[in-house]
Amino acid sequence: MAKAQQTVLEINLNALTHNFEYLKSKLNSETKFLAVVKAFAYGSDSVEIAKHLQKLNIDYFAVAYAHEGVALRDAGIIAPILVLHPQVVNFKTIIERCLEPSLYSARILNEFIKVTEAEKQKEYPVHIKFNTGLNRLGFWQSDVDYIVSKLKNTQSVKAKSLFSHLAASEDKNEREFTLNQIKDFKSIATNFESQTDYKPWLHLSNTSGVINYPEAHLDMVRCGIGLYGFGNSAEQDSNLRPIAQLKSIISQIHHIEKGETVGYNRAYTSKGFEKTATIPIGHADGISRQFGQEKGFVFINNQKAPIIGNVCMDMIMVNVTNIDCNEGDEVIIFDGKHKASELAASAKTISYEILTAISQRVKRYIIY
Ligand SMILES: *Cc1c(COP(=O)(O)O)cnc(C)c1O
């Protein structure tokens, strides 16, 4: 790997292959694999990730919003794409670009049927989303009869799958709650199937569901974070490889006297004769101000350098008093060894937020 000469996010496709194979090894051979590539594939590069996974014969993709699916189609992705959170205004685009909507409420179901009928569609594939406890999106268990009656009344759409989402699959203390979600979802499916002459696919598990609840793998699983190298526990993290490494460079080094201050609002005061390094990455790149005031840190020559003072829009300053380093040296914000999950924990957040926050200003490089 080349030394960073500016702030870059390197995306390692070999690590992606490893994570995909690892997660797949948890499944039985009939269970399909959906890769969640929303939010630029968790802040990496959705097109490159999707192209690579398509080569590995992925079954399905999911994005949150319709325009994310359009970007994949524009890039030549031909695998089916589930849109998890569409709005009515997107329905025409969804049909034009062969995207498959999650239908999560009566309003959304009825509007989608209206549009598919107007567009003279036949059995357009849709995915019916049920709420089993997350209380975010989805029909209720008691809505099955209503949904079936609506579907029987039209030729224009067909429920290709029924799905729900686990609220706490990573949390062993919530096992009972999760098992209840699984049970409720299975009874929704039984009720649905008893009223139709075919079986839609069933899917419920995210990454932690795949790892912790084999009984919930069903016909397909939906993995996001695991593909990107995090398993929501130290034990699982050790089986996965972070695909992204965020690197930068020391732009300038300053030597400051005791009592001098660093950065906006003079938020850091030097405790003695100190050495600081200025690094070209700031909150506009995804390093939140939460990481200021010595909460967050970077690694320079394998040593930890805390972020001092306030995070600026385009820069951070770190304390390198005890680190042997020079202008031009490489800075690691996170990589496979210094994990994004550890940096996340320093500001009481999770790997998901750190990864997806890396803004589009940061150059992406694909490596193998
Ligand atoms: C984001 C998302 C996932 C992926 O979850 P991970 O924990 O990243 O594996 C799966 N299903 C739905 C509905 C989601 O919104």
Coordinates of N, CA and C and ligand atoms in Angstrom, one line a residue, residues 23 34-38 42 62-64 82 84-85 102 129 134 136-137 163-166 169-170 203-210 221-228 230 232 352, ligand 1:
L23 N -19.4 -14.6 6.0 CA -20.8 -14.5 6.4 C -21.6 -15.6 5.6
L34 N -28.4 -11.0 0.5 CA -28.6 -9.6 0.0 C -27.6 -8.7 0.7
A35 N -26.9 -7.9 -0.1 CA -25.9 -7.0 0.4 C -26.5 -5.6 0.5
V36 N -26.4 -5.1 1.7 CA -27.0 -3.7 1.9 C -25.9 -2.7 1.5
V37 N -26.1 -1.9 0.5 CA -25.1 -1.0 0.0 C -25.6 0.4 0.1
K38 N -26.6 0.7 1.0 CA -27.1 2.0 1.2 C -25.9 2.9 1.7
Y42 N -22.1 2.0 3.1 CA -21.5 2.4 4.5 C -20.3 3.3 4.4
A62 N -29.6 -4.1 -1.5 CA -30.6 -3.2 -1.0 C -30.0 -1.8 -0.8
V63 N -30.8 -0.8 -1.0 CA -30.4 0.6 -0.7 C -31.5 1.2 0.1
A64 N -31.3 2.3 0.7 CA -32.4 3.0 1.5 C -33.3 3.7 0.5
L82 N -33.5 -4.0 -3.9 CA -34.6 -3.6 -3.0 C -34.4 -2.2 -2.5
L84 N -35.3 0.1 0.4 CA -35.9 -0.1 1.7 C -36.9 1.0 2.1
H85 N -36.7 2.2 1.6 CA -37.5 3.3 2.2 C -37.9 4.2 1.1
S102 N -39.8 -1.7 -1.0 CA -40.4 -2.1 0.2 C -41.7 -1.4 0.3
K129 N -43.0 -5.1 4.1 CA -42.3 -4.9 5.3 C -43.2 -5.0 6.5
L134 N -39.3 -3.1 16.1 CA -38.4 -2.0 16.0 C -39.3 -0.7 16.0
R136 N -40.4 1.2 13.6 CA -39.8 2.1 12.7 C -40.6 2.2 11.4
L137 N -40.5 1.2 10.6 CA -41.3 1.1 9.4 C -42.0 -0.3 9.4
F163 N -40.8 -9.3 4.8 CA -39.6 -9.2 5.6 C -39.9 -8.3 6.8
S164 N -39.0 -8.4 7.8 CA -39.0 -7.6 9.0 C -37.6 -7.3 9.4
H165 N -37.4 -6.5 10.4 CA -36.0 -6.1 10.8 C -35.9 -6.3 12.3
L166 N -34.8 -6.8 12.8 CA -34.5 -7.1 14.2 C -34.1 -5.8 14.9
S169 N -30.4 -7.4 17.5 CA -29.8 -8.7 17.2 C -28.4 -8.8 17.7
E170 N -27.7 -7.7 17.9 CA -26.3 -7.7 18.4 C -26.3 -7.8 19.9
H203 N -37.4 -12.9 4.9 CA -36.0 -12.5 5.4 C -36.2 -11.5 6.5
L204 N -35.2 -11.7 7.5 CA -35.3 -11.0 8.8 C -34.0 -10.6 9.3
S205 N -32.9 -11.3 8.9 CA -31.6 -11.1 9.6 C -30.7 -10.1 9.0
N206 N -30.2 -9.2 9.8 CA -29.1 -8.3 9.4 C -27.8 -9.1 9.8
T207 N -26.7 -8.4 9.8 CA -25.4 -9.0 10.1 C -25.4 -9.8 11.4
S208 N -25.8 -9.1 12.5 CA -25.8 -9.7 13.8 C -26.9 -10.8 13.9
G209 N -27.9 -10.7 13.1 CA -28.9 -11.8 13.1 C -28.3 -13.0 12.4
V210 N -27.5 -12.8 11.4 CA -26.8 -13.9 10.7 C -25.9 -14.6 11.8
V221 N -30.8 -13.4 3.8 CA -30.3 -12.5 4.9 C -29.9 -11.2 4.2
R222 N -29.9 -10.1 5.1 CA -29.5 -8.8 4.6 C -28.4 -8.3 5.4
C223 N -27.2 -8.3 4.8 CA -26.0 -7.9 5.5 C -25.4 -6.6 5.0
G224 N -25.2 -5.7 6.0 CA -24.5 -4.5 5.7 C -23.1 -4.5 6.4
I225 N -23.1 -4.1 7.7 CA -21.9 -3.9 8.4 C -20.9 -5.0 8.4
G226 N -21.3 -6.3 8.4 CA -20.4 -7.4 8.3 C -19.6 -7.4 7.1
L227 N -20.2 -7.0 6.0 CA -19.5 -7.0 4.7 C -18.3 -6.0 4.8
Y228 N -18.6 -4.9 5.6 CA -17.6 -3.8 5.6 C -16.6 -4.1 6.8
F230 N -17.3 -5.3 10.3 CA -17.6 -5.2 11.7 C -18.7 -6.1 12.1
N232 N -20.1 -6.2 15.3 CA -20.8 -5.7 16.5 C -20.4 -6.4 17.8
Y352 N -20.9 2.1 12.4 CA -21.8 2.5 11.3 C -21.7 4.0 11.1
Ligands
LIG1 C1 -29.4 -1.2 7.2 C2 -30.2 -2.4 7.2 C3 -29.7 -3.7 7.2 C4 -28.3 -4.0 7.4 O1 -27.9 -4.1 8.8 P1 -26.5 -4.4 9.3 O2 -26.6 -4.4 10.7 O3 -25.6 -3.4 8.7 O4 -26.1 -5.8 8.7 C5 -30.6 -4.8 7.0 N1 -31.9 -4.5 6.9 C6 -32.5 -3.3 7.0 C7 -34.0 -3.1 6.9 C8 -31.7 -2.2 7.1 O5 -32.2 -0.9 7.2

